[in-house]
mmCIF file of C-alpha atoms in Angstrom:
data_model
loop_
_atom_site.group_PDB
_atom_site.id
_atom_site.type_symbol
_atom_site.label_atom_id
_atom_site.label_comp_id
_atom_site.label_asym_id
_atom_site.label_seq_id
_atom_site.Cartn_x
_atom_site.Cartn_y
_atom_site.Cartn_z
ATOM 1 C CA GLY A 155 -23.835 10.208 3.098
ATOM 2 C CA ILE A 156 -22.377 8.845 6.277
ATOM 3 C CA GLN A 157 -20.401 11.217 8.493
ATOM 4 C CA VAL A 158 -17.212 10.117 10.230
ATOM 5 C CA GLU A 159 -15.804 12.248 13.024
ATOM 6 C CA GLN A 160 -12.496 11.713 14.741
ATOM 7 C CA SER A 161 -11.179 13.208 17.933
ATOM 8 C CA PRO A 162 -8.947 14.755 18.974
ATOM 9 C CA PRO A 163 -7.727 16.356 15.735
ATOM 10 C CA ASP A 164 -4.235 16.786 17.144
ATOM 11 C CA LEU A 165 -2.402 15.082 19.960
ATOM 12 C CA ILE A 166 1.078 15.485 21.391
ATOM 13 C CA LEU A 167 2.373 12.772 23.697
ATOM 14 C CA GLN A 168 5.481 12.220 25.706
ATOM 15 C CA GLU A 169 7.163 8.965 24.776
ATOM 16 C CA GLY A 170 5.835 6.181 26.979
ATOM 17 C CA ALA A 171 2.406 7.723 27.498
ATOM 18 C CA ASN A 172 -0.898 6.083 26.609
ATOM 19 C CA SER A 173 -3.656 7.548 24.449
ATOM 20 C CA THR A 174 -7.154 6.904 23.176
ATOM 21 C CA LEU A 175 -8.382 8.026 19.779
ATOM 22 C CA ARG A 176 -12.080 8.111 19.035
ATOM 23 C CA CYS A 177 -14.128 7.652 15.868
ATOM 24 C CA ASN A 178 -17.858 8.402 15.745
ATOM 25 C CA PHE A 179 -20.006 7.579 12.757
ATOM 26 C CA SER A 180 -23.503 8.684 11.911
ATOM 27 C CA ASP A 181 -25.074 5.494 10.576
ATOM 28 C CA SER A 182 -24.786 1.726 10.639
ATOM 29 C CA VAL A 183 -21.676 0.349 8.981
ATOM 30 C CA ASN A 184 -20.613 -3.011 7.629
ATOM 31 C CA ASN A 185 -16.921 -2.533 8.303
ATOM 32 C CA LEU A 186 -14.545 -0.237 10.107
ATOM 33 C CA GLN A 187 -10.814 0.087 9.666
ATOM 34 C CA TRP A 188 -8.097 1.983 11.479
ATOM 35 C CA PHE A 189 -5.093 3.183 9.470
ATOM 36 C CA HIS A 190 -1.789 4.770 10.344
ATOM 37 C CA GLN A 191 -0.333 7.120 7.767
ATOM 38 C CA ASN A 192 3.330 7.582 8.496
ATOM 39 C CA PRO A 193 5.199 10.848 7.860
ATOM 40 C CA TRP A 194 6.153 9.586 4.384
ATOM 41 C CA GLY A 195 2.480 9.162 3.478
ATOM 42 C CA GLN A 196 2.331 5.390 3.462
ATOM 43 C CA LEU A 197 -1.050 4.111 4.593
ATOM 44 C CA ILE A 198 -0.858 1.076 6.870
ATOM 45 C CA ASN A 199 -3.887 -0.906 7.888
ATOM 46 C CA LEU A 200 -3.966 -1.457 11.654
ATOM 47 C CA PHE A 201 -7.297 -3.157 12.248
ATOM 48 C CA TYR A 202 -10.382 -4.396 10.452
ATOM 49 C CA ILE A 203 -12.879 -4.134 13.275
ATOM 50 C CA PRO A 204 -16.591 -3.789 12.481
ATOM 51 C CA SER A 205 -17.363 -4.867 16.050
ATOM 52 C CA GLY A 206 -15.696 -6.174 19.167
ATOM 53 C CA THR A 207 -12.142 -5.783 20.392
ATOM 54 C CA LYS A 208 -8.815 -6.670 18.818
ATOM 55 C CA GLN A 209 -5.267 -6.294 20.035
ATOM 56 C CA ASN A 210 -1.971 -6.177 18.182
ATOM 57 C CA GLY A 211 1.030 -5.511 20.380
ATOM 58 C CA ARG A 212 0.785 -2.054 21.920
ATOM 59 C CA LEU A 213 -2.303 -1.235 19.895
ATOM 60 C CA SER A 214 -5.843 -2.309 20.495
ATOM 61 C CA ALA A 215 -9.201 -1.264 19.119
ATOM 62 C CA THR A 216 -12.787 -1.564 20.205
ATOM 63 C CA THR A 217 -15.858 -0.927 18.094
ATOM 64 C CA VAL A 218 -19.321 -0.639 19.626
ATOM 65 C CA ALA A 219 -21.417 -0.785 16.478
ATOM 66 C CA THR A 220 -24.744 -0.297 18.278
ATOM 67 C CA GLU A 221 -23.489 3.004 19.683
ATOM 68 C CA ARG A 222 -21.680 3.982 16.487
ATOM 69 C CA TYR A 223 -18.189 4.548 17.752
ATOM 70 C CA SER A 224 -14.766 2.981 17.759
ATOM 71 C CA LEU A 225 -11.724 3.569 19.937
ATOM 72 C CA LEU A 226 -8.066 3.038 19.170
ATOM 73 C CA TYR A 227 -5.762 2.611 22.154
ATOM 74 C CA ILE A 228 -2.047 3.219 21.930
ATOM 75 C CA SER A 229 -0.042 2.163 24.953
ATOM 76 C CA SER A 230 3.567 2.992 25.809
ATOM 77 C CA SER A 231 3.792 5.286 22.791
ATOM 78 C CA GLN A 232 6.995 5.507 20.778
ATOM 79 C CA THR A 233 8.273 8.190 18.415
ATOM 80 C CA THR A 234 7.620 5.816 15.516
ATOM 81 C CA ASP A 235 3.908 6.003 16.355
ATOM 82 C CA SER A 236 3.868 9.586 15.068
ATOM 83 C CA GLY A 237 1.711 10.255 12.042
ATOM 84 C CA VAL A 238 -1.960 10.540 11.214
ATOM 85 C CA TYR A 239 -4.473 7.927 12.316
ATOM 86 C CA PHE A 240 -7.533 7.512 10.128
ATOM 87 C CA CYS A 241 -10.780 5.774 10.852
ATOM 88 C CA ALA A 242 -12.599 4.540 7.729
ATOM 89 C CA VAL A 243 -16.059 3.020 7.657
ATOM 90 C CA GLY A 244 -17.435 0.763 4.966
ATOM 91 C CA VAL A 245 -21.073 0.607 3.940
ATOM 92 C CA ASN A 246 -22.279 -2.072 1.550
ATOM 93 C CA SER A 247 -23.571 -0.508 -1.647
ATOM 94 C CA GLY A 248 -24.498 -2.815 -4.477
ATOM 95 C CA GLY A 249 -21.641 -5.220 -5.101
ATOM 96 C CA TYR A 250 -19.003 -3.462 -3.066
ATOM 97 C CA GLN A 251 -18.355 -1.483 0.056
ATOM 98 C CA LYS A 252 -18.151 2.303 -0.123
ATOM 99 C CA VAL A 253 -15.451 3.508 2.242
ATOM 100 C CA THR A 254 -15.586 6.924 3.907
ATOM 101 C CA PHE A 255 -12.591 8.263 5.789
ATOM 102 C CA GLY A 256 -12.575 10.530 8.793
ATOM 103 C CA ILE A 257 -10.399 13.634 8.876
ATOM 104 C CA GLY A 258 -7.791 11.900 10.985
ATOM 105 C CA THR A 259 -5.977 12.444 14.275
ATOM 106 C CA LYS A 260 -2.469 13.815 13.952
ATOM 107 C CA LEU A 261 -0.265 12.287 16.637
ATOM 108 C CA GLN A 262 3.169 13.524 17.554
ATOM 109 C CA VAL A 263 5.194 11.533 20.070
ATOM 110 C CA ILE A 264 8.116 13.454 21.489
ATOM 111 C CA PRO A 265 11.159 11.877 23.180
ATOM 112 C CA GLY B 203 -2.081 -12.017 1.706
ATOM 113 C CA ALA B 204 -4.135 -9.260 0.058
ATOM 114 C CA VAL B 205 -1.228 -7.019 -0.887
ATOM 115 C CA VAL B 206 -1.706 -4.016 -3.139
ATOM 116 C CA SER B 207 1.219 -2.178 -4.709
ATOM 117 C CA GLN B 208 1.490 1.144 -6.488
ATOM 118 C CA HIS B 209 4.059 2.432 -8.928
ATOM 119 C CA PRO B 210 5.659 4.869 -8.863
ATOM 120 C CA SER B 211 5.741 5.790 -5.184
ATOM 121 C CA ARG B 212 6.471 9.399 -6.078
ATOM 122 C CA VAL B 213 6.687 11.361 -9.308
ATOM 123 C CA ILE B 214 7.574 14.912 -10.265
ATOM 124 C CA CYS B 215 6.483 16.221 -13.637
ATOM 125 C CA LYS B 216 6.200 19.454 -15.565
ATOM 126 C CA SER B 217 2.889 21.195 -16.026
ATOM 127 C CA GLY B 218 1.114 19.994 -19.152
ATOM 128 C CA THR B 219 2.506 16.487 -19.182
ATOM 129 C CA SER B 220 0.590 13.292 -18.456
ATOM 130 C CA VAL B 221 1.410 10.900 -15.643
ATOM 131 C CA LYS B 222 0.374 7.261 -15.294
ATOM 132 C CA ILE B 223 0.045 5.554 -11.918
ATOM 133 C CA GLU B 224 -0.260 1.788 -11.644
ATOM 134 C CA CYS B 225 -2.135 -0.150 -8.997
ATOM 135 C CA ARG B 226 -1.589 -3.892 -8.755
ATOM 136 C CA SER B 227 -3.096 -6.603 -6.588
ATOM 137 C CA LEU B 228 -0.173 -8.948 -6.002
ATOM 138 C CA ASP B 229 -1.753 -12.069 -4.584
ATOM 139 C CA PHE B 230 -5.421 -11.889 -5.420
ATOM 140 C CA GLN B 231 -7.713 -11.030 -8.282
ATOM 141 C CA ALA B 232 -9.406 -7.671 -7.924
ATOM 142 C CA THR B 233 -12.643 -7.292 -9.830
ATOM 143 C CA THR B 234 -13.026 -3.798 -8.451
ATOM 144 C CA MET B 235 -10.419 -1.148 -7.724
ATOM 145 C CA PHE B 236 -10.856 2.271 -6.207
ATOM 146 C CA TRP B 237 -8.873 5.482 -6.583
ATOM 147 C CA TYR B 238 -8.613 8.036 -3.792
ATOM 148 C CA ARG B 239 -6.961 11.443 -3.585
ATOM 149 C CA GLN B 240 -5.574 13.110 -0.508
ATOM 150 C CA PHE B 241 -4.675 16.804 -0.428
ATOM 151 C CA PRO B 242 -2.187 18.020 2.187
ATOM 152 C CA LYS B 243 -3.516 17.824 5.708
ATOM 153 C CA GLN B 244 -6.857 16.492 4.506
ATOM 154 C CA SER B 245 -8.568 13.130 4.468
ATOM 155 C CA LEU B 246 -8.840 10.674 1.605
ATOM 156 C CA MET B 247 -11.594 11.282 -0.905
ATOM 157 C CA LEU B 248 -12.905 8.683 -3.337
ATOM 158 C CA MET B 249 -12.350 9.709 -6.960
ATOM 159 C CA ALA B 250 -13.634 6.755 -8.911
ATOM 160 C CA THR B 251 -14.483 3.077 -8.872
ATOM 161 C CA SER B 252 -13.238 0.836 -11.646
ATOM 162 C CA ASN B 253 -14.516 -2.609 -12.552
ATOM 163 C CA GLU B 254 -12.424 -4.938 -14.653
ATOM 164 C CA GLY B 255 -13.396 -4.705 -18.298
ATOM 165 C CA SER B 256 -15.844 -1.826 -17.973
ATOM 166 C CA LYS B 257 -15.828 1.944 -17.690
ATOM 167 C CA ALA B 258 -15.018 3.559 -14.384
ATOM 168 C CA THR B 259 -17.641 5.288 -12.267
ATOM 169 C CA TYR B 260 -16.512 8.752 -11.196
ATOM 170 C CA GLU B 261 -17.570 10.620 -8.079
ATOM 171 C CA GLN B 262 -19.254 13.976 -8.426
ATOM 172 C CA GLY B 263 -16.808 16.744 -9.270
ATOM 173 C CA VAL B 264 -14.089 14.467 -10.662
ATOM 174 C CA GLU B 265 -13.313 15.087 -14.329
ATOM 175 C CA LYS B 266 -13.300 11.784 -16.185
ATOM 176 C CA ASP B 267 -11.422 13.255 -19.164
ATOM 177 C CA LYS B 268 -8.662 14.475 -16.902
ATOM 178 C CA PHE B 269 -8.318 11.383 -14.732
ATOM 179 C CA LEU B 270 -8.357 8.413 -17.109
ATOM 180 C CA ILE B 271 -8.828 5.059 -15.460
ATOM 181 C CA ASN B 272 -8.177 1.733 -17.123
ATOM 182 C CA HIS B 273 -8.811 -1.614 -15.465
ATOM 183 C CA ALA B 274 -7.743 -3.990 -18.191
ATOM 184 C CA SER B 275 -6.978 -7.033 -16.067
ATOM 185 C CA LEU B 276 -7.941 -8.542 -12.725
ATOM 186 C CA THR B 277 -4.660 -7.449 -11.175
ATOM 187 C CA LEU B 278 -3.977 -4.038 -12.701
ATOM 188 C CA SER B 279 -5.671 -0.667 -12.794
ATOM 189 C CA THR B 280 -4.058 2.525 -14.038
ATOM 190 C CA LEU B 281 -4.832 6.160 -13.345
ATOM 191 C CA THR B 282 -3.548 8.668 -15.894
ATOM 192 C CA VAL B 283 -3.533 12.317 -14.952
ATOM 193 C CA THR B 284 -3.698 14.088 -18.311
ATOM 194 C CA SER B 285 -2.249 17.548 -18.900
ATOM 195 C CA ALA B 286 -1.303 17.794 -15.247
ATOM 196 C CA HIS B 287 -1.296 21.154 -13.501
ATOM 197 C CA PRO B 288 0.100 22.206 -10.123
ATOM 198 C CA GLU B 289 -3.344 21.925 -8.532
ATOM 199 C CA ASP B 290 -3.298 18.202 -9.377
ATOM 200 C CA SER B 291 -0.392 17.740 -6.983
ATOM 201 C CA SER B 292 -1.651 15.326 -4.397
ATOM 202 C CA PHE B 293 -1.305 11.892 -2.850
ATOM 203 C CA TYR B 294 -3.133 9.255 -4.891
ATOM 204 C CA ILE B 295 -4.069 5.969 -3.223
ATOM 205 C CA CYS B 296 -5.695 2.933 -4.747
ATOM 206 C CA SER B 297 -7.492 0.040 -3.134
ATOM 207 C CA ALA B 298 -8.704 -3.285 -4.415
ATOM 208 C CA LYS B 299 -11.493 -5.667 -3.562
ATOM 209 C CA THR B 300 -11.408 -9.407 -3.970
ATOM 210 C CA SER B 301 -14.007 -11.076 -6.100
ATOM 211 C CA GLY B 302 -16.942 -11.857 -3.846
ATOM 212 C CA GLY B 303 -15.448 -9.969 -0.919
ATOM 213 C CA LYS B 304 -16.343 -6.544 0.386
ATOM 214 C CA THR B 305 -13.235 -5.425 2.247
ATOM 215 C CA GLN B 306 -10.905 -3.023 0.443
ATOM 216 C CA TYR B 307 -7.132 -3.461 0.660
ATOM 217 C CA PHE B 308 -5.153 -0.269 0.235
ATOM 218 C CA GLY B 309 -1.948 0.448 -1.639
ATOM 219 C CA PRO B 310 0.855 2.565 -0.161
ATOM 220 C CA GLY B 311 0.061 5.603 -2.294
ATOM 221 C CA THR B 312 1.749 7.704 -4.993
ATOM 222 C CA ARG B 313 2.826 11.261 -4.326
ATOM 223 C CA LEU B 314 2.489 13.477 -7.405
ATOM 224 C CA LEU B 315 4.126 16.886 -7.628
ATOM 225 C CA VAL B 316 3.425 18.989 -10.700
ATOM 226 C CA LEU B 317 5.795 21.902 -11.223
#
């Protein structure tokens, strides 16, 4: 099956700093999503981004499908950004999309 | 739009009991729902795929008699963990797909602790 790698595995930031999280995948995909899992476990969808660039406030994401990677940018980080960020890729299989998650990047933003 | 809810959000039970988790699509009809499991400090792993009105398809290594899935309507799927044991303690997340669509919308998850 498809392999999804995320880097770095862990990241500690000072509040206000910027960061880039990376997701590499081993095969062509039909969809790509970025999620934030907060410390209470709730999974929040940040972006559906199979290609191109999207921005939402301090967050933006870019997926270069031809080169099989996606980047998530966090600017002016806040303590509430702490948690685990997952990249998940979707591959069409029959009538639905099979989603494979990466291992995640654990982000800790310190005041 | 495309909101998925789960109930309960967290549950604690004694070993040997059964626990039912509900997954609902609130504003769309979901012909297909998916159940994932996440162990501490690990990623989400697909357990099974359920289609409305038919039997669920389980991933390799997932016991279908232990994790009973029912998808009786277009807005509700249930996962029942039968005779739960401490090793079943985990975070269970469902997702749902709209009819004709391919994108999955994820619920907030249910944290199960078996004592």
